[in-house]
Coordinates of C-alpha atoms in Angstrom, one line a residue:
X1 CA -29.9 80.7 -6.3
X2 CA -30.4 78.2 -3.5
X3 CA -31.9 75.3 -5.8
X4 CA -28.9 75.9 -8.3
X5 CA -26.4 75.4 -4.9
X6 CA -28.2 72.3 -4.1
X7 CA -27.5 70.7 -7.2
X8 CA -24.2 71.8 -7.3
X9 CA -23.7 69.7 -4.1
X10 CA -25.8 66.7 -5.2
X11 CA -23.4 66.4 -8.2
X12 CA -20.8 66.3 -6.5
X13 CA -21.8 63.8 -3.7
X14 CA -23.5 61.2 -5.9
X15 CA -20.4 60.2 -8.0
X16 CA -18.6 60.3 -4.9
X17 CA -20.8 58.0 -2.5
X18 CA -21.4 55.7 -6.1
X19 CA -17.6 55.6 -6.4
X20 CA -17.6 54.1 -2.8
X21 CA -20.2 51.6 -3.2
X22 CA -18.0 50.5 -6.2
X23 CA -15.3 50.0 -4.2
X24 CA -16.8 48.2 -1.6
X25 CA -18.1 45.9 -3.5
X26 CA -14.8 45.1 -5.5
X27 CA -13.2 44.7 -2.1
X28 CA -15.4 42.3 -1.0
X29 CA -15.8 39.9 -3.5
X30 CA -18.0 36.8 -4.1
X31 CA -18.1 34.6 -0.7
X32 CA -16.6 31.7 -1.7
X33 CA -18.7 28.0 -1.2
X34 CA -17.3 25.4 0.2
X35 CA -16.6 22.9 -2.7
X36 CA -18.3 18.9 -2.6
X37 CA -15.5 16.4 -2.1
X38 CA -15.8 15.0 -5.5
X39 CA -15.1 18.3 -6.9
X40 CA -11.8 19.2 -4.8
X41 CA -10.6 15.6 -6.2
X42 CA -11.3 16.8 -9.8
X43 CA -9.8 20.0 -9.2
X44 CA -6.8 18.2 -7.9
X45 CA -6.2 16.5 -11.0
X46 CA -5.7 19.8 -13.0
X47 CA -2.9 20.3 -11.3
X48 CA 0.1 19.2 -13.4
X49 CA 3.2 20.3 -11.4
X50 CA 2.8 17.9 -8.5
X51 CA 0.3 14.4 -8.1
X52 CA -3.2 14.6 -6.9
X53 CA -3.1 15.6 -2.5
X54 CA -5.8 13.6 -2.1
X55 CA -4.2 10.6 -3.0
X56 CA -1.1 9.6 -1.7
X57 CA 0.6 6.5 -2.1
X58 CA -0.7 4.5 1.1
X59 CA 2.8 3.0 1.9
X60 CA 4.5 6.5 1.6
X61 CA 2.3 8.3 3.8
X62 CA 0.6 8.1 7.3
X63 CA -2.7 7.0 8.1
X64 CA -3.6 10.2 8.7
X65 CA -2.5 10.9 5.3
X66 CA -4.2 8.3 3.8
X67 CA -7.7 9.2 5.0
X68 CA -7.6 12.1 2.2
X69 CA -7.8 9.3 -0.6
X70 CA -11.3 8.9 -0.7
X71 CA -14.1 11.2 0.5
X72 CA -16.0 10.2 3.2
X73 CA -19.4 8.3 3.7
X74 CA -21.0 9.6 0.8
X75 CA -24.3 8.1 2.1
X76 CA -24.0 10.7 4.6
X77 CA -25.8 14.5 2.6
X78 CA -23.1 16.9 2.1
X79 CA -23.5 19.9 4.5
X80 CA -21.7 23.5 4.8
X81 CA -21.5 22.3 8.5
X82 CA -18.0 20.7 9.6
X83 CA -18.4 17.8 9.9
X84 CA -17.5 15.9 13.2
X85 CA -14.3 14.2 12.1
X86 CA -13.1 17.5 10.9
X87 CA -14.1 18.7 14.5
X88 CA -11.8 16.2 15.9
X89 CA -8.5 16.0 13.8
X90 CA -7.5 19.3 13.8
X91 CA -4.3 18.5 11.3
X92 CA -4.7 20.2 7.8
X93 CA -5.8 17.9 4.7
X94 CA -4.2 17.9 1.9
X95 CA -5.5 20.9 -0.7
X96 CA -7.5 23.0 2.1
X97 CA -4.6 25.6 2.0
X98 CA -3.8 25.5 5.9
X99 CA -1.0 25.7 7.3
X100 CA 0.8 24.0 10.3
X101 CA 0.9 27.0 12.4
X102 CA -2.7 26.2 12.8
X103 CA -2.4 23.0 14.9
X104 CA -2.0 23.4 18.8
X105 CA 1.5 23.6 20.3
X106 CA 3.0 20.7 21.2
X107 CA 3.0 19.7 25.3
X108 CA 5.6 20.4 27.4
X109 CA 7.7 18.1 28.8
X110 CA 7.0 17.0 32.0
X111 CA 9.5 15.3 34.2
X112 CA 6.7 13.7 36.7
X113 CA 5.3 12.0 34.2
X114 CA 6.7 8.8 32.9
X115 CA 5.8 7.5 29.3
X116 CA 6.0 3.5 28.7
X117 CA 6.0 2.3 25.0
X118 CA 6.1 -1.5 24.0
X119 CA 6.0 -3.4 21.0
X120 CA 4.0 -6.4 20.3
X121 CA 5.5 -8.1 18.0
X122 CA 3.0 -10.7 16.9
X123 CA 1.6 -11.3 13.4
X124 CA -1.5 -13.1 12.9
X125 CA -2.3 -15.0 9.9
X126 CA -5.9 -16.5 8.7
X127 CA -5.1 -19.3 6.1
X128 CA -6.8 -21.7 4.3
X129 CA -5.3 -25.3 3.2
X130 CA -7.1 -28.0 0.4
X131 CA -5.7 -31.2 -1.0
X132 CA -4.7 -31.9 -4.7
X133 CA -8.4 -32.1 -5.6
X134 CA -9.8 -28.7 -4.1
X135 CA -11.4 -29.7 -1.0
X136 CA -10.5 -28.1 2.5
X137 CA -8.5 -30.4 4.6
X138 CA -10.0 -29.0 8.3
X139 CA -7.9 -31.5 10.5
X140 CA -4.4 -30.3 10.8
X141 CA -2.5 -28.9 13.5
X142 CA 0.4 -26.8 14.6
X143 CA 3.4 -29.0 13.5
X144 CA 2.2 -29.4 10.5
X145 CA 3.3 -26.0 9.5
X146 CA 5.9 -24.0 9.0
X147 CA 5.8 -20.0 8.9
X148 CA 8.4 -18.4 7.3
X149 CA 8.4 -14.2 7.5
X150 CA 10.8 -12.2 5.7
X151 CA 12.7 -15.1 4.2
X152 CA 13.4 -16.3 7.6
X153 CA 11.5 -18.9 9.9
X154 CA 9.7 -17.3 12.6
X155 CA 11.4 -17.4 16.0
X156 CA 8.0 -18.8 17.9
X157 CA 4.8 -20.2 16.9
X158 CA 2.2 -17.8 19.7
X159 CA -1.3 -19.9 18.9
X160 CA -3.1 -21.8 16.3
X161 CA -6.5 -23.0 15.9
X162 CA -9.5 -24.0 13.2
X163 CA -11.1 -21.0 12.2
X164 CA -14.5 -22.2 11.9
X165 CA -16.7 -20.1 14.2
X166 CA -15.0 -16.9 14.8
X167 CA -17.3 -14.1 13.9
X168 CA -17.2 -12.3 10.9
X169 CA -17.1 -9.1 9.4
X170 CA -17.8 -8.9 6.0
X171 CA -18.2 -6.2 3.7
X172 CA -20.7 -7.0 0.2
X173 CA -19.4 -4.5 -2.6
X174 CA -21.6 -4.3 -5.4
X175 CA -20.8 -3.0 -8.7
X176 CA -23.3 -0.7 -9.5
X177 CA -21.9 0.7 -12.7
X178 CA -23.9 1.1 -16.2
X179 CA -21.9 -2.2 -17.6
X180 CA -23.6 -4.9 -15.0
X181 CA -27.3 -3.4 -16.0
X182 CA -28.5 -6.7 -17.6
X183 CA -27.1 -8.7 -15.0
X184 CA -27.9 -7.2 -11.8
X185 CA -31.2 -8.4 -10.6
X186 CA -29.9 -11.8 -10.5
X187 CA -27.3 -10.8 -8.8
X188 CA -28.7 -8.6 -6.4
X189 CA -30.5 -12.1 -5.6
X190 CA -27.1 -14.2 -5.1
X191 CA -26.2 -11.9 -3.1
X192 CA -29.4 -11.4 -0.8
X193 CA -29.2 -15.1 -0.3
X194 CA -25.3 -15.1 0.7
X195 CA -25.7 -12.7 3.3
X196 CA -29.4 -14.6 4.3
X197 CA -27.1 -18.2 5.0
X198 CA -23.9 -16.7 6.1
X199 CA -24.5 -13.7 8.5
X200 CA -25.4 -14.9 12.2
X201 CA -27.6 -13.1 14.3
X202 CA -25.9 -11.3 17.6
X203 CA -22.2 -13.0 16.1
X204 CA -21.6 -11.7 12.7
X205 CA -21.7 -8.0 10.8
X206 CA -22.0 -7.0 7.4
X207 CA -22.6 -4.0 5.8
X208 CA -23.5 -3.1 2.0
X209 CA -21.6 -0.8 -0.8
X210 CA -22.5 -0.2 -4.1
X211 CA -20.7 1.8 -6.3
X212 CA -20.2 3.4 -9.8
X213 CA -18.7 6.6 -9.8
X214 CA -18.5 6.8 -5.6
X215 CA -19.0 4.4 -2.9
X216 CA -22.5 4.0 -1.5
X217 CA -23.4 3.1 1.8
X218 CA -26.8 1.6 1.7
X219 CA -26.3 -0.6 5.0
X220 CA -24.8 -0.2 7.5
X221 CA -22.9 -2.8 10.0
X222 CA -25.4 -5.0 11.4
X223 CA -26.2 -8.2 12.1
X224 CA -30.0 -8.2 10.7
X225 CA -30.0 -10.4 7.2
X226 CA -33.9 -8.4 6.2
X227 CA -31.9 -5.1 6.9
X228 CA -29.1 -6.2 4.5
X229 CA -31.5 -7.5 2.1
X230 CA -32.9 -4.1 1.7
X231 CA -29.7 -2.9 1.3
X232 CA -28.8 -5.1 -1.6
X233 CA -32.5 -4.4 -3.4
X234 CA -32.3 -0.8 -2.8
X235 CA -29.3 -0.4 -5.3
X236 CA -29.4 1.0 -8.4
X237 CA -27.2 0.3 -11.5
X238 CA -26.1 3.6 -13.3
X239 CA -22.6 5.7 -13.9
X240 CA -18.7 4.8 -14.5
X241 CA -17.2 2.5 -12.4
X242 CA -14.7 3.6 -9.4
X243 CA -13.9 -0.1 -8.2
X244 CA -10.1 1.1 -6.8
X245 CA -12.5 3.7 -5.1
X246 CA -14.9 1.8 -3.0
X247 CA -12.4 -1.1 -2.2
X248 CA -10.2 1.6 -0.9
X249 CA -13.3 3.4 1.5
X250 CA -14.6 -0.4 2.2
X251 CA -11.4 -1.4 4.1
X252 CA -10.5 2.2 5.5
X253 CA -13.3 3.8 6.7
X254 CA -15.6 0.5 7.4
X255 CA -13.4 -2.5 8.6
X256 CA -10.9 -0.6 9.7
X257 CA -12.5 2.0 12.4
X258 CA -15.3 -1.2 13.2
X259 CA -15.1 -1.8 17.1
X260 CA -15.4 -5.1 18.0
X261 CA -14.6 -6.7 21.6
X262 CA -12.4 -9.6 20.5
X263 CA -10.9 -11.2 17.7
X264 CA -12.9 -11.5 14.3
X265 CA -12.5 -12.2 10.3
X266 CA -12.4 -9.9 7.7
X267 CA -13.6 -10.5 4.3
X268 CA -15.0 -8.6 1.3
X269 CA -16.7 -10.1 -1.3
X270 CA -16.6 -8.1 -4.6
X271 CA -18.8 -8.5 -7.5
X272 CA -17.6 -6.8 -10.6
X273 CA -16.4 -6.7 -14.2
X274 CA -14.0 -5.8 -12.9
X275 CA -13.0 -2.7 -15.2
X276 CA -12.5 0.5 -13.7
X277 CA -12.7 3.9 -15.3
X278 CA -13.1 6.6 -12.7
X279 CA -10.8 5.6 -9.4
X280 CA -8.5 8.0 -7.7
X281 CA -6.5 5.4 -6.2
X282 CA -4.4 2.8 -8.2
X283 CA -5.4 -0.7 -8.1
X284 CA -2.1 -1.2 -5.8
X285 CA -3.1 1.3 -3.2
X286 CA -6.4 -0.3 -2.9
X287 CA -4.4 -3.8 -2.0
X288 CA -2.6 -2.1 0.0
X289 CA -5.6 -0.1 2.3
X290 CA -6.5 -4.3 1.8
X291 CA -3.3 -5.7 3.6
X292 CA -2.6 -3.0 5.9
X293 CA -6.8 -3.4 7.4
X294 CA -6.1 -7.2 7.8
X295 CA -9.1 -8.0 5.2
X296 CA -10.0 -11.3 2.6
X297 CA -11.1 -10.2 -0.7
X298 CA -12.8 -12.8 -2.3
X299 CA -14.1 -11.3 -6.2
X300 CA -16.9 -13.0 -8.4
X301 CA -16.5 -11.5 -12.1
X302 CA -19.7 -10.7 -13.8
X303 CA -17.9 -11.1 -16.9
X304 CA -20.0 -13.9 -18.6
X305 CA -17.7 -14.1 -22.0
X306 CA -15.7 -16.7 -20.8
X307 CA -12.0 -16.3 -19.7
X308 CA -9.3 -13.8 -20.8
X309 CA -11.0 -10.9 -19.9
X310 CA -8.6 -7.7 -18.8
X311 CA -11.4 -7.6 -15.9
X312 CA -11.1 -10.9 -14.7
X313 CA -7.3 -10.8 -14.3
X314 CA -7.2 -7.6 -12.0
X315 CA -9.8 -8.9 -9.7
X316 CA -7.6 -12.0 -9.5
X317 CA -4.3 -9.8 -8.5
X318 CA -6.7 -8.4 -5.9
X319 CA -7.8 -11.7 -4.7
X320 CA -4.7 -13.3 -4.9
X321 CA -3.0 -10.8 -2.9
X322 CA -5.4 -10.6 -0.3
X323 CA -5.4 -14.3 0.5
X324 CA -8.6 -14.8 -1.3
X325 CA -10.4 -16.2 -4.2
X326 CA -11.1 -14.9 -7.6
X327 CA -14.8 -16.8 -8.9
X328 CA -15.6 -16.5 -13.1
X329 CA -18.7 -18.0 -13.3
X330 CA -19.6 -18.7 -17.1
X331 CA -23.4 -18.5 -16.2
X332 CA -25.0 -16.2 -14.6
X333 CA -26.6 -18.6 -12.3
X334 CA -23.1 -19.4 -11.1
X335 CA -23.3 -16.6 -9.4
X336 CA -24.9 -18.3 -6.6
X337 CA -22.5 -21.3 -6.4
X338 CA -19.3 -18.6 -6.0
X339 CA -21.5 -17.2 -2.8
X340 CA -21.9 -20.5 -1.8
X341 CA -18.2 -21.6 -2.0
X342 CA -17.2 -18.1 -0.2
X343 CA -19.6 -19.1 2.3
X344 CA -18.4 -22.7 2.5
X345 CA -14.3 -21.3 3.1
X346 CA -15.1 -18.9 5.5
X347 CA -16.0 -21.8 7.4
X348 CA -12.9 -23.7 6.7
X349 CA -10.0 -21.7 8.2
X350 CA -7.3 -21.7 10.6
X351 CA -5.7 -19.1 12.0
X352 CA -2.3 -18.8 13.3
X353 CA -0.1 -15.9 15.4
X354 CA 3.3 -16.1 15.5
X355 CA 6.7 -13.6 16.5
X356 CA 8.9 -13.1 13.6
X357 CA 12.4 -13.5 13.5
X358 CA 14.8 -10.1 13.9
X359 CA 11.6 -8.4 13.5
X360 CA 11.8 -4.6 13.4
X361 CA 9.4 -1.5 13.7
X362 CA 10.3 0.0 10.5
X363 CA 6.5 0.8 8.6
X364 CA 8.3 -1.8 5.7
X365 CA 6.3 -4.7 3.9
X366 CA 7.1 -8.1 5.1
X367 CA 6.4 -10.9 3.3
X368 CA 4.8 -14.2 5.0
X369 CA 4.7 -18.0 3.4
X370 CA 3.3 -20.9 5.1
X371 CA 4.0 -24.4 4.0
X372 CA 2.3 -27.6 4.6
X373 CA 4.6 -30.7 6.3
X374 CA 4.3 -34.2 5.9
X375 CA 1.7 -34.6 3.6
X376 CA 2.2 -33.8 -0.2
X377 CA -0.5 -32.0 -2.4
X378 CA -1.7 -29.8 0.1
X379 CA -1.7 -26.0 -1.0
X380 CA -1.7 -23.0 1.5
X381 CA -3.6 -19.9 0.7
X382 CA -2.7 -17.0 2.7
X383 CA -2.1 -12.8 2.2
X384 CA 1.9 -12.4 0.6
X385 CA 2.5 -10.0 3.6
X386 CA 1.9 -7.6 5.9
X387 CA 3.4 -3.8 6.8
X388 CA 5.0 -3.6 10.4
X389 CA 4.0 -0.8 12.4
X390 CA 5.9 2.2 12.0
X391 CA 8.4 3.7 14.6

């Protein structure tokens, strides 16, 4: 009688304390991972009733905005961690699901404390001019210029000055991509020897990106040419190309946040076909990120079929736009002569700053001309324009 009244109670607890396990672990769920950056941008594109978050327009949102675009160092191993720039911006990034209640309150106002805000409102300008024939005329001065911003002269002329020894910061992008394979030994050697001639030791910085699907870091900003050298060697050609991409992280999250003590060029020089296949940002939005971080982007096409190319005329917009220089070598071993007229202009410029006329702190694009006086044939190559600050 006993062992039949223990049964009868282990049947009914089993099913019970089973059903409860069930439960628990319906309730609980699968922990969810945090997801790699590449793979929050691809969920973003499934996502028909609204554009991709991480990619807003850069002239419609703030910088802080903007940082979203393009995922971060991907030199850098991805980790469950935060990371230390999440640790420090505590504002919500586009497609994380937070919410603004999680941001600290804003500080009270306090009437002891007195808050100054001015405006400088001087643009500067790094130009280059040549004569009819091409060369670079190096010997001109201030009144032989005229600046006009806006479609209006500018009210004051702060400085100008040659150009030829200011220190550099330049930025090699390499395309890395599956469709420069035959081609890229020689020109991992143009550019070894470009950055061997141009970069100065304890002046200059460089740094090196390759990229096909993402943007690669494999140096650094320094000022040591065997360091950049390795760099250039170590890449690896494989993958689509994301050229929107890297130009985009180049200029925003390299020249952009480099610290520097006083006042310096910025130039990219980007090799490519020029064909892209995989960005996340438009080819605009790149120029853009280009304008607004003050950089030169000079391109050499590694297009060797001669001209017309679709690749060949977007890295000429992107040049153009820039202030730069678009190179299409026929040969491959021009390659080496479009590095060695880079080389040769970033020698040969002047730089102006100037206050623009009824200039206003709006965040609008301005555009900027400057024209040569008194001497015919001479053709000014400058960016189209600049963004003011915004209010």
């Amino acid at each position: 009688m006993k062992f039949r009244i223990v049964i009868f109670f282990l049947g009914i607890l089993l099913p019970a304390s089973f059903g409860l396990l069930v439960l628990e672990a319906q309730d609980a769920g699968p922990a969810e991972l945090p997801s790699a950056p590449s793979a929050a941008r691809q969920q973003s594109h499934s996502q028909k009733a609204s554009p991709p978050a991480s990619l807003p327009p850069a002239a419609a949102q703030p910088e802080s905005a903007q940082q979203t675009a393009v995922p971060a160092d991907p030199s850098k191993p991805v980790s469950n961690a935060p990371s230390s720039d999440a640790a420090q911006d505590p504002a919500p990034k586009a497609g994380t699901g937070s919410t603004s209640s999680s941001l600290p309150p804003p500080p009270a106002d306090d009437d002891s404390l007195t808050t100054i805000r001015s405006t400088v409102n001087e643009v500067n300008v790094v130009f280059t001019v040549t004569d009819k024939h091409g060369h670079y005329v190096k010997d001109l001065r201030k009144e032989n210029f005229k600046v006009v911003d806006d479609s209006k002269p500018a009210a004051e002329i702060r400085s100008f000055h040659a150009e030829a020894n200011l220190p550099l910061e330049v930025g090699l992008l390499v395309d890395a991509s599956n469709s420069v394979r035959d081609r890229f030994k020689f020109e991992q050697q143009a550019a070894t020897e470009f950055l061997n001639q141009t970069i100065r030791p304890k002046y200059d910085q460089a740094f090196v990106v390759g990229f096909d699907v993402t943007p690669e870091v494999t140096q650094d900003f320094t000022d040591n040419t065997e360091q950049l050298s390795v760099g250039v060697r170590s890449l690896r050609p494989g993958g689509g190309t994301a050229m929107y991409d890297a130009l985009y992280f180049a200029c925003r999250d390299k020249l952009m946040k480099a610290k520097h003590a006083g006042p310096v060029r910025r130039a990219i020089i980007l090799l490519s076909d020029g064909d892209d296949n995989q960005s996340h940002v438009t080819r605009e939005e790149a120029i853009e990120m280009a304008q607004r971080a003050e950089v030169i982007v000079y391109t050499i096409s590694t297009n060797l079929s001669g001209a017309g190319h679709h690749g060949d005329k977007v890295l000429e917009r992107i040049a153009d736009a820039t202030g730069g220089r678009a190179y299409v070598p026929f040969q491959i071993t021009e390659v080496a002569n479009s590095f060695a007229a880079i080389q040769e202009e970033l020698r040969s410029q002047y730089a102006i700053s100037y206050k623009p006329a009824d200039f206003i702190s709006n965040g609008r694009y301005r555009s900027v001309e400057i024209l040569a006086l008194g001497q015919k044939g001479l053709r000014v190559r400058c960016r189209h324009g600049y963004y003011a600050p915004s209010p």
